[in-house]
PDB file of C-alpha atoms in Angstrom:
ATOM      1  CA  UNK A   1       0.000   0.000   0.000  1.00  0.00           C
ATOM      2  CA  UNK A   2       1.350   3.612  -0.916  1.00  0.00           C
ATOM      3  CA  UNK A   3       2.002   5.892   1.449  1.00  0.00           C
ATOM      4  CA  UNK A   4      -0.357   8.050  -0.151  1.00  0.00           C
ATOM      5  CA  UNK A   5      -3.431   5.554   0.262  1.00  0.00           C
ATOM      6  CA  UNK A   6      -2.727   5.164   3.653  1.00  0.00           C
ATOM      7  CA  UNK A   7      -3.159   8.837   4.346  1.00  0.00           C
ATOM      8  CA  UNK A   8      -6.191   8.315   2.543  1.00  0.00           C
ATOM      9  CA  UNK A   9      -7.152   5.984   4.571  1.00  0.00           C
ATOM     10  CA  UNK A  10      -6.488   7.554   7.933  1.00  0.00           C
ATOM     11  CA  UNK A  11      -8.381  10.941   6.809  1.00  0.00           C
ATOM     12  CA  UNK A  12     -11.063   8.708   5.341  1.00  0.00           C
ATOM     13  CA  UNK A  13     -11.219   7.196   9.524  1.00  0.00           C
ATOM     14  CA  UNK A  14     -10.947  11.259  10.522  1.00  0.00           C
ATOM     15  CA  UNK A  15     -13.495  12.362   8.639  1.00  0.00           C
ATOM     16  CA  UNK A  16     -15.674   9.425   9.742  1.00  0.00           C
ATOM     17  CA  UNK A  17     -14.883   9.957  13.516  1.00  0.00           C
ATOM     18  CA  UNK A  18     -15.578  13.942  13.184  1.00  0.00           C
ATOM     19  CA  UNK A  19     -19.177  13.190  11.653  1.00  0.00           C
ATOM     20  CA  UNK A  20     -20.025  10.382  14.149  1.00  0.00           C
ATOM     21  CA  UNK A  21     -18.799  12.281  16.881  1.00  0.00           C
ATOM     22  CA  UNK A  22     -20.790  15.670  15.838  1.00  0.00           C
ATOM     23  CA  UNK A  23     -23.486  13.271  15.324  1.00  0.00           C
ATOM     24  CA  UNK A  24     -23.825  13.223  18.725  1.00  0.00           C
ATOM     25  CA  UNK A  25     -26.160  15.622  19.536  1.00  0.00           C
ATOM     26  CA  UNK A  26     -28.834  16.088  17.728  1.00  0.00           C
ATOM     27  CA  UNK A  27     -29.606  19.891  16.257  1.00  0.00           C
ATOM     28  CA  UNK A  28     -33.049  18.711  16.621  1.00  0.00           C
ATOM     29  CA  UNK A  29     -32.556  17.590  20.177  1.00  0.00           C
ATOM     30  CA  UNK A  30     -31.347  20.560  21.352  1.00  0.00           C
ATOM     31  CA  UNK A  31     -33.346  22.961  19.697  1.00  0.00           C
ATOM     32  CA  UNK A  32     -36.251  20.369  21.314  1.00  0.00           C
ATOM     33  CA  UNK A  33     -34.537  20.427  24.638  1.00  0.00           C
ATOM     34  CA  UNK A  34     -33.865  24.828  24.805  1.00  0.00           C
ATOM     35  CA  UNK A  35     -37.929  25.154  23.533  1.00  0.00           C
ATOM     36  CA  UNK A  36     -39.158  22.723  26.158  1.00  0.00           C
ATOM     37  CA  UNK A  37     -36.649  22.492  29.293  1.00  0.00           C
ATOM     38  CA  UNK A  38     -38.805  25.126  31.747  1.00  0.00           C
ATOM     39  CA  UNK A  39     -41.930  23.363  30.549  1.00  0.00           C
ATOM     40  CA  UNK A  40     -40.357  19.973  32.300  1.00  0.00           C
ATOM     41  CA  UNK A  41     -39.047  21.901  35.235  1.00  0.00           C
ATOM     42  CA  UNK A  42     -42.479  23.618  35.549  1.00  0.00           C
ATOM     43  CA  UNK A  43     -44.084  19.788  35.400  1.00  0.00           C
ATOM     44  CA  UNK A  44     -41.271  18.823  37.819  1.00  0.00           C
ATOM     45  CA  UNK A  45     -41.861  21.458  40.635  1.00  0.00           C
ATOM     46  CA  UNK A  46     -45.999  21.150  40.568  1.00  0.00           C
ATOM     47  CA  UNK A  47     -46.171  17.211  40.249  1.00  0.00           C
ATOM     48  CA  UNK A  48     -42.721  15.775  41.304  1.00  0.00           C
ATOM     49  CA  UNK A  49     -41.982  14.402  37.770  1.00  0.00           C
ATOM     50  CA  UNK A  50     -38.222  14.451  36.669  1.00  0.00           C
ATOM     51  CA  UNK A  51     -37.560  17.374  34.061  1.00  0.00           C
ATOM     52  CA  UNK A  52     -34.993  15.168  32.423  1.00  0.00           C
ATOM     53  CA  UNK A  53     -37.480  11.910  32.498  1.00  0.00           C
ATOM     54  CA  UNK A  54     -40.405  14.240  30.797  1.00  0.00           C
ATOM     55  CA  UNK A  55     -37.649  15.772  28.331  1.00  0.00           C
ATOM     56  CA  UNK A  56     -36.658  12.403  27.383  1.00  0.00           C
ATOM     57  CA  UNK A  57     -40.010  11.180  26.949  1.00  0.00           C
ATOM     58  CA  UNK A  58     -40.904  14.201  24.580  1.00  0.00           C
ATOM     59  CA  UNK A  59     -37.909  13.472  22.583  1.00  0.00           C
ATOM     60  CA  UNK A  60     -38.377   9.833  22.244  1.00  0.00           C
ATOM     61  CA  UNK A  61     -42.037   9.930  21.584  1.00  0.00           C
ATOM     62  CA  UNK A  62     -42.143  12.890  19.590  1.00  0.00           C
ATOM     63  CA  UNK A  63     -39.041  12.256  17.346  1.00  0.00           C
ATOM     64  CA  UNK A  64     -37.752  15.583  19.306  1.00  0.00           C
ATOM     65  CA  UNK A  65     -41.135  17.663  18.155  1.00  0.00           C
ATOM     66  CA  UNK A  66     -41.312  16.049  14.298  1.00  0.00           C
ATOM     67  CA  UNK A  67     -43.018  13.106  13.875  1.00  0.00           C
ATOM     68  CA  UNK A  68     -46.193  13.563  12.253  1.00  0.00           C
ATOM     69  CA  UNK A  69     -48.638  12.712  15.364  1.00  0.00           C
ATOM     70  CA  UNK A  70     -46.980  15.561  16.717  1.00  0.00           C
ATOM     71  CA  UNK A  71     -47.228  18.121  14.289  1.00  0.00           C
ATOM     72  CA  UNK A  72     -51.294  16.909  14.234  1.00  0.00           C
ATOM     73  CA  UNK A  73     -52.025  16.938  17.368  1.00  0.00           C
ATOM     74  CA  UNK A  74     -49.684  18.487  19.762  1.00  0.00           C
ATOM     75  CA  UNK A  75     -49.125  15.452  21.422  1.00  0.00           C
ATOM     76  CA  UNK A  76     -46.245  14.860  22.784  1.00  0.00           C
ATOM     77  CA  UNK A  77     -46.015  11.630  24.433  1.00  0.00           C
ATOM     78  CA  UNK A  78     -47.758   9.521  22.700  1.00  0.00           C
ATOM     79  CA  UNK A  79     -50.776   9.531  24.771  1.00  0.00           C
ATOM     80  CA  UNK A  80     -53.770   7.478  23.177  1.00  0.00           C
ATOM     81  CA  UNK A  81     -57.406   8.318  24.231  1.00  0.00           C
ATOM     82  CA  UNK A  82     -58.491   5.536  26.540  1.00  0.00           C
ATOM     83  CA  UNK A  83     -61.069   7.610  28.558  1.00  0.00           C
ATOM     84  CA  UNK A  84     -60.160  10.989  26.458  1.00  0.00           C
ATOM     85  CA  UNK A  85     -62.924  13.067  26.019  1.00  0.00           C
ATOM     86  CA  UNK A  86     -61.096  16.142  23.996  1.00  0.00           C
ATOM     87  CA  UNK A  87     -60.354  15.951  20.665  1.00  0.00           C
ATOM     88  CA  UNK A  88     -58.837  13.202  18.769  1.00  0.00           C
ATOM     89  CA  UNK A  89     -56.913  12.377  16.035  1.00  0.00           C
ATOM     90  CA  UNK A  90     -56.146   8.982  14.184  1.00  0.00           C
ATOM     91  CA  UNK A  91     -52.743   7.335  13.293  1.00  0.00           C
ATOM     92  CA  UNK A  92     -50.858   4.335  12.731  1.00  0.00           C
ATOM     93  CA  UNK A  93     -49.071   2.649  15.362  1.00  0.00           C
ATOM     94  CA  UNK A  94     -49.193  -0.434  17.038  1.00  0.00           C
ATOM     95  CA  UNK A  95     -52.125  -0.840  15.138  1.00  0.00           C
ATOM     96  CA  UNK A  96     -53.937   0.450  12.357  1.00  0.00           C
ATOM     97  CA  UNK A  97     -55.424   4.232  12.858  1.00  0.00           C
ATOM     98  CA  UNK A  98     -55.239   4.286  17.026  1.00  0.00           C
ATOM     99  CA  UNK A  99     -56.878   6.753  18.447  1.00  0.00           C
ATOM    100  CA  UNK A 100     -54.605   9.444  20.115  1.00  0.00           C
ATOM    101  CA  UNK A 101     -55.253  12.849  21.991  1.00  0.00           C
ATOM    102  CA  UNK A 102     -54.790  15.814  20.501  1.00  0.00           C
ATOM    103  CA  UNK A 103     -54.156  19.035  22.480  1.00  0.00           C
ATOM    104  CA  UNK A 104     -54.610  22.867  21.220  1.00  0.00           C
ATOM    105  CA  UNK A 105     -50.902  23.689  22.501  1.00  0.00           C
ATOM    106  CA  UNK A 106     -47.723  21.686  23.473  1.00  0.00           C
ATOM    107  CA  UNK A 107     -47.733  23.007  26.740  1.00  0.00           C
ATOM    108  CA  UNK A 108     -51.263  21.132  27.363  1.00  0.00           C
ATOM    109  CA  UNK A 109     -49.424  17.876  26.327  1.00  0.00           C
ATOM    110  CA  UNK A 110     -46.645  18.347  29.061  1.00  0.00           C
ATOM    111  CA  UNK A 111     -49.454  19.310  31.597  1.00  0.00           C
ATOM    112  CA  UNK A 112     -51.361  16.115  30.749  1.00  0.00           C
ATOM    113  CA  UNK A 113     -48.632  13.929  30.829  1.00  0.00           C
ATOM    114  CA  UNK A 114     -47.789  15.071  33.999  1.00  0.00           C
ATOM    115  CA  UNK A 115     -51.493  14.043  34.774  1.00  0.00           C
ATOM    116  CA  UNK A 116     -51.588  10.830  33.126  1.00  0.00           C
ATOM    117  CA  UNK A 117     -48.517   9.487  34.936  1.00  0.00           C
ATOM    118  CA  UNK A 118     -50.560  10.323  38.673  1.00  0.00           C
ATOM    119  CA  UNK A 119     -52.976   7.603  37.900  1.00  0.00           C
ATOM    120  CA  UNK A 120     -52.812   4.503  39.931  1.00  0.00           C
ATOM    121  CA  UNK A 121     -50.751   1.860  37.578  1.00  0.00           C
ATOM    122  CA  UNK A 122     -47.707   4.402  37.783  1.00  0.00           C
ATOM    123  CA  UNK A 123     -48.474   5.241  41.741  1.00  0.00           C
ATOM    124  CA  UNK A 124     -44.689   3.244  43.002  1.00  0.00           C
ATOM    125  CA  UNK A 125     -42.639   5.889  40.656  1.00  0.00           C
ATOM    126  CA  UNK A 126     -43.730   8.282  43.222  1.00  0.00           C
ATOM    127  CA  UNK A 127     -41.689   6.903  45.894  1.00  0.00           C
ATOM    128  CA  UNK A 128     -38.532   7.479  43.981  1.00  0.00           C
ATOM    129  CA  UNK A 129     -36.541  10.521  44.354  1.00  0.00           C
ATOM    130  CA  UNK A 130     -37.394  12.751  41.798  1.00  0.00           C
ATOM    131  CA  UNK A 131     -33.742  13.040  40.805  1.00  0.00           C
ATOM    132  CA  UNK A 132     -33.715   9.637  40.745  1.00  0.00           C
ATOM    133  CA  UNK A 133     -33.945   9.531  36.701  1.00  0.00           C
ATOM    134  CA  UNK A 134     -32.358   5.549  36.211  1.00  0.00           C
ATOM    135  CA  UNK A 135     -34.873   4.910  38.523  1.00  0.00           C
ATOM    136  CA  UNK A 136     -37.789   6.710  37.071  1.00  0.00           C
ATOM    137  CA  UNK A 137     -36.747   5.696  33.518  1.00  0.00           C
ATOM    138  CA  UNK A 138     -36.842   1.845  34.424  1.00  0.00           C
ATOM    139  CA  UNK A 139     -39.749   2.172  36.930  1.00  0.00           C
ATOM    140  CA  UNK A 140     -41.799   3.455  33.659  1.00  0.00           C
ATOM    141  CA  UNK A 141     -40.849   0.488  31.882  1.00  0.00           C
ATOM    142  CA  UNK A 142     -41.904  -2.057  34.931  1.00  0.00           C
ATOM    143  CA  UNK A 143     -44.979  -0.554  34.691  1.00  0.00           C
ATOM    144  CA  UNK A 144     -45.394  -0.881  31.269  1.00  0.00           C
ATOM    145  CA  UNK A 145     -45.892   3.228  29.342  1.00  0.00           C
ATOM    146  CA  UNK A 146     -44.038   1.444  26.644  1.00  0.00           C
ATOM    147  CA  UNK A 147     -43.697  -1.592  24.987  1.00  0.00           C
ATOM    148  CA  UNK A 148     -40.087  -1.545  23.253  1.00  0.00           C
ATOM    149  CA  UNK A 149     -37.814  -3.935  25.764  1.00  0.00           C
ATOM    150  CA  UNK A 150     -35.392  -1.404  25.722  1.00  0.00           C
ATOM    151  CA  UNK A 151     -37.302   1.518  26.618  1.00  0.00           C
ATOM    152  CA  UNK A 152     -35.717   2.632  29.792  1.00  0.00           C
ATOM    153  CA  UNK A 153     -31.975   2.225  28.006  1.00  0.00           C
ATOM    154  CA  UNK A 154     -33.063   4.790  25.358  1.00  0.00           C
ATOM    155  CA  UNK A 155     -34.620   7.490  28.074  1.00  0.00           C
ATOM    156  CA  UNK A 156     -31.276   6.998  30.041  1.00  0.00           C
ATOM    157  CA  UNK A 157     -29.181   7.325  26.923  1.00  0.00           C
ATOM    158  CA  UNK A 158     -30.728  10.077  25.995  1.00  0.00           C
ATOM    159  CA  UNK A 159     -30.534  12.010  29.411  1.00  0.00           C
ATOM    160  CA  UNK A 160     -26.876  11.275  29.844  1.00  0.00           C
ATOM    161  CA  UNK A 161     -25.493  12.324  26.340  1.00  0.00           C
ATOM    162  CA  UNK A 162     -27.514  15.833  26.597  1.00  0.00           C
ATOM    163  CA  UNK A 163     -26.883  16.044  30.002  1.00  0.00           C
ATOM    164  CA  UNK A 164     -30.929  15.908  30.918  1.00  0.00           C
ATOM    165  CA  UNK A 165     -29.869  15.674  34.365  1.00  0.00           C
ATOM    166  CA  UNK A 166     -28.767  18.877  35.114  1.00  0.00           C
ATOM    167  CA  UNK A 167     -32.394  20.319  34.474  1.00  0.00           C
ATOM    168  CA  UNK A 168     -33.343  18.556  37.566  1.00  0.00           C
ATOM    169  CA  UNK A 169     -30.876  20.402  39.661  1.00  0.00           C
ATOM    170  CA  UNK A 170     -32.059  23.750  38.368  1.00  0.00           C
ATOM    171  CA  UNK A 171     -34.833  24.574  40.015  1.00  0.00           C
ATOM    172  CA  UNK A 172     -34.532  27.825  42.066  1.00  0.00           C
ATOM    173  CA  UNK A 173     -36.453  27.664  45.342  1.00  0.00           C
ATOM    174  CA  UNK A 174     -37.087  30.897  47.072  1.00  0.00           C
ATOM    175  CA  UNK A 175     -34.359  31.263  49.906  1.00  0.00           C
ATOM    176  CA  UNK A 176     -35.775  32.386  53.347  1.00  0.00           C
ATOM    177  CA  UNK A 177     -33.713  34.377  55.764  1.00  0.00           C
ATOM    178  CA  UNK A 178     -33.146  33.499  59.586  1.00  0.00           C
ATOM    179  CA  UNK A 179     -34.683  37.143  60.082  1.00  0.00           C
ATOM    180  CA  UNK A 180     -38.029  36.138  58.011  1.00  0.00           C
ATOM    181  CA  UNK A 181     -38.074  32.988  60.235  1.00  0.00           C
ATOM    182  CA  UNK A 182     -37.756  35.027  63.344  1.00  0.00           C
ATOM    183  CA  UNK A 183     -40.311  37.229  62.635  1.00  0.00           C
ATOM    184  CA  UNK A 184     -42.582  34.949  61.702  1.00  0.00           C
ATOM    185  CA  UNK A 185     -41.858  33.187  64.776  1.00  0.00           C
ATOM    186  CA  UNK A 186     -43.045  36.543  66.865  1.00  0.00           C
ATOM    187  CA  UNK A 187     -46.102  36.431  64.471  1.00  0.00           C
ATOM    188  CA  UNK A 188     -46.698  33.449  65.610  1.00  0.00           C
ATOM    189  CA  UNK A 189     -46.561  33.898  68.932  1.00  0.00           C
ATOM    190  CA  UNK A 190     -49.169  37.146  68.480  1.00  0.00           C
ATOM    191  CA  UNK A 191     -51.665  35.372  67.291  1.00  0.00           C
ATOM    192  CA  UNK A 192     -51.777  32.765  69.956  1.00  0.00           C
ATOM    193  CA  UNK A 193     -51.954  34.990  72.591  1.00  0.00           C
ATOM    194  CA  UNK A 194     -54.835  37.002  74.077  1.00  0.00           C
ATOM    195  CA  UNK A 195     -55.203  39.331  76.906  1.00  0.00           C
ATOM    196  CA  UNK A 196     -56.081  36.537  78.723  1.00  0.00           C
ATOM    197  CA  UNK A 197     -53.038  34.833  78.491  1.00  0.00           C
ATOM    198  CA  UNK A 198     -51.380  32.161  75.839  1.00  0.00           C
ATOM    199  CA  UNK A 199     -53.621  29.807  73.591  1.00  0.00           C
ATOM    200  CA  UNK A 200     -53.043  26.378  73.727  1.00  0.00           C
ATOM    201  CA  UNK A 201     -52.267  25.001  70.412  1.00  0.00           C
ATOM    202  CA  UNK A 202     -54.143  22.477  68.920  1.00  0.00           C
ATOM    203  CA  UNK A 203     -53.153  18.734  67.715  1.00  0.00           C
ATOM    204  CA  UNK A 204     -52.289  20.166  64.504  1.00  0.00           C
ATOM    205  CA  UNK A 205     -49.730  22.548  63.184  1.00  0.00           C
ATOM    206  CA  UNK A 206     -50.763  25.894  62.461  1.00  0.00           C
ATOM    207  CA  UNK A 207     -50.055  26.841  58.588  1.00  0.00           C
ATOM    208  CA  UNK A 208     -48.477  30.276  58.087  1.00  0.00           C
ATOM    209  CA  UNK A 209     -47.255  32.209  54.858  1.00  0.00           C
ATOM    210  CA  UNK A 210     -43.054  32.873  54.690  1.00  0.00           C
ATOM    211  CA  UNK A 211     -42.685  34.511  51.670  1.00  0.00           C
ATOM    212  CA  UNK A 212     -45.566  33.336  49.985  1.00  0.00           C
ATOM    213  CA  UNK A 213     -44.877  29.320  50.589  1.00  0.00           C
ATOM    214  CA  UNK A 214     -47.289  27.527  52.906  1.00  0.00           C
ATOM    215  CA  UNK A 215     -45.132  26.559  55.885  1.00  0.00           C
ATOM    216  CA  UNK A 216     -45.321  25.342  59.684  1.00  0.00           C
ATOM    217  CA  UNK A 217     -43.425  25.145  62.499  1.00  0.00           C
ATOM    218  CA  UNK A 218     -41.877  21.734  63.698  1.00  0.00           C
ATOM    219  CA  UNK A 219     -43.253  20.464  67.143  1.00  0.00           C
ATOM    220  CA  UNK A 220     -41.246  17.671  69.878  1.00  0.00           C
ATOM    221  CA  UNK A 221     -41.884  14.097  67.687  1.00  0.00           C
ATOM    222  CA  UNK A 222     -42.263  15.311  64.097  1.00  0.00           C
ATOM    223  CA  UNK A 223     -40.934  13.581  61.071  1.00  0.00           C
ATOM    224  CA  UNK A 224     -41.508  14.097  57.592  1.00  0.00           C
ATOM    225  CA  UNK A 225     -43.804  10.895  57.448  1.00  0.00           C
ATOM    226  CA  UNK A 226     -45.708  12.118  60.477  1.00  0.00           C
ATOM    227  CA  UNK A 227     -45.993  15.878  58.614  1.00  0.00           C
ATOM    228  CA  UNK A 228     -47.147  14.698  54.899  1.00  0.00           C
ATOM    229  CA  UNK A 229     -49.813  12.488  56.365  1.00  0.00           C
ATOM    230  CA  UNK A 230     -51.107  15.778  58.392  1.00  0.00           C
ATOM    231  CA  UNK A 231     -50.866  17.619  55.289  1.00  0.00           C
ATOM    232  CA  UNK A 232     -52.324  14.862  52.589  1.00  0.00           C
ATOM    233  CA  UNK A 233     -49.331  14.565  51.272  1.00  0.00           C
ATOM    234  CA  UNK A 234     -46.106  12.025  50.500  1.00  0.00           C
ATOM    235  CA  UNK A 235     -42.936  11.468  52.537  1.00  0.00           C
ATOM    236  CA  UNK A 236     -40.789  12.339  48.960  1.00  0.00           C
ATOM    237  CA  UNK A 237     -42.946  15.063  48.028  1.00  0.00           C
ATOM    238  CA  UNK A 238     -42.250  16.883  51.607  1.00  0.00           C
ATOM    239  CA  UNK A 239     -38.672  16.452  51.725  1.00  0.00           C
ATOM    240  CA  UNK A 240     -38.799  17.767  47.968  1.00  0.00           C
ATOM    241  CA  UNK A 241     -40.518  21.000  49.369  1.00  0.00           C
ATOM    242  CA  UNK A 242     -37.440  21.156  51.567  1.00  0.00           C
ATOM    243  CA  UNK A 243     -34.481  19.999  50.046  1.00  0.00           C
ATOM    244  CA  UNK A 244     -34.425  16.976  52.120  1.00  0.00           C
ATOM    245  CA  UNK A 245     -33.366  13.890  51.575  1.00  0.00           C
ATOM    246  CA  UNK A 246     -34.652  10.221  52.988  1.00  0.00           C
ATOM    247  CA  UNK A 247     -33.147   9.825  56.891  1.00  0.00           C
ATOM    248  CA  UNK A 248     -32.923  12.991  57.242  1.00  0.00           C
ATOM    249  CA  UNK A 249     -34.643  14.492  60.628  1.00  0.00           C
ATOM    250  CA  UNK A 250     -36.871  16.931  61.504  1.00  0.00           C
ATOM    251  CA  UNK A 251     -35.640  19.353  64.622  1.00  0.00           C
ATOM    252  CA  UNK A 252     -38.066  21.307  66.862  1.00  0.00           C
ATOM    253  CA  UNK A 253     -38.692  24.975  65.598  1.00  0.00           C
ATOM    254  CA  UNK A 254     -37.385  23.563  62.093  1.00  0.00           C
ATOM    255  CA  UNK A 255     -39.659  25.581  59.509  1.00  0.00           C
ATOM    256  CA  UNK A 256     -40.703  23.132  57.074  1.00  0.00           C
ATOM    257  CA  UNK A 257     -41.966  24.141  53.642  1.00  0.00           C
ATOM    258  CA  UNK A 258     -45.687  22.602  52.510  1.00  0.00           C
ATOM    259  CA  UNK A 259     -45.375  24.310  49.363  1.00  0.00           C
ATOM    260  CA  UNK A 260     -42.451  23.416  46.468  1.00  0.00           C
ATOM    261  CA  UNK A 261     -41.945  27.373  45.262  1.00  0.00           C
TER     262      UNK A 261
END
């Protein structure tokens, strides 16, 4: 072999890694993931969903925002119509002309998503932390949203090469001061006093406003299990509220957050 088909060769192997590698990422994606990325988080802070799960979903189901049911219908997951009662559209999938949902604007899709993945058959996801992606991403599969065996592979895939991840993280919760906290302490106080003395308090907490978040005041024997129950609401979804994590304890006069943002 000449020297000068070798160097063919080896730019012909360049040339080849340079387009795989820029390959990578998707235009598409991105474009998909900078259009639709505070639409997730949104989804993520009012139902507990992972941004990068829901981002992942869209681009998988939606061929990142081109696939034809898409452009139809707004849909972006893939939704079919079961007990749908909005308007429909028909297309080819598993099965000849399947009825799917169709939705007047994306964001509708992302809200219903968010809504379809509270019913019962997806209820155990909900116990996961909701940064807990691998977990949500093969928890989906378990309980069936799709039937391609390597479903959960793909979402993961997809959230580690564009970094999906990281849109979890971002979610800016409003800080609160140690001066707010003492001053709503002395609030508090105020309004369970009288001129005839203090006011026992009751079995249950008290809910006061700190900066517009729903909040109360930790008491001798509360957890975050004993607090959600109170409250109607889960162990994850409370620590969420308060960047907790699972073990973690709750201290007397601890203000603890009932309300994400």
């Amino acid at each position: 072999m000449t020297t000068f088909a070798k160097y063919s060769i080896a730019i012909s192997f360049l040339l080849a890694f340079l387009s795989a590698n820029a390959a990578e990422k998707n235009k598409t994606y991105l474009d998909y993931i900078s259009t639709y990325h505070k639409i997730a988080q949104e989804e993520m802070k009012n139902n507990g969903i992972p941004a990068s799960i829901t981002l992942a979903q869209g681009l998988l189901e939606s061929g990142a925002g081109r696939s034809e049911l898409t452009q139809r219908s707004n849909n972006h997951f893939g939704i079919k119509c079961h007990d749908w009662t909005g308007d429909k559209v028909y297309h080819d999938d598993d099965k000849l002309q399947e009825c799917f949902r169709k939705y007047k604007k994306p964001e509708d899709s992302f809200a219903d998503h968010s809504k379809f993945l509270k019913r019962p058959r997806y209820t155990s996801l909900f116990d996961l932390e909701p940064t807990d992606y691998k977990g949500w991403a093969r928890g989906l599969k378990k309980c069936g949203y799709a039937t391609d065996p390597r479903y959960a592979d793909r979402l993961i895939d997809i959230i580690e090469l564009y970094s999906l991840y990281e849109y979890d993280k971002k979610i800016e919760v409003e800080e609160v001061t140690p001066e707010q906290i003492e001053t709503e302490k002395t609030e508090q106080k105020y309004l369970n006093e009288s001129s005839m003395g203090s006011i026992p308090a009751g079995p249950y907490h008290k809910v006061s406003k700190i900066k517009g978040r729903r909040a109360v005041e930790a008491r001798n024997g509360d957890t975050y299990e004993s607090l959600a129950k109170e409250f109607g609401m889960r162990p994850w979804e409370l620590r969420w509220c308060n960047r907790a994590h699972k073990g973690d304890t709750v201290a007397v006069g601890d203000i603890i957050y009932l309300k994400r943002w």
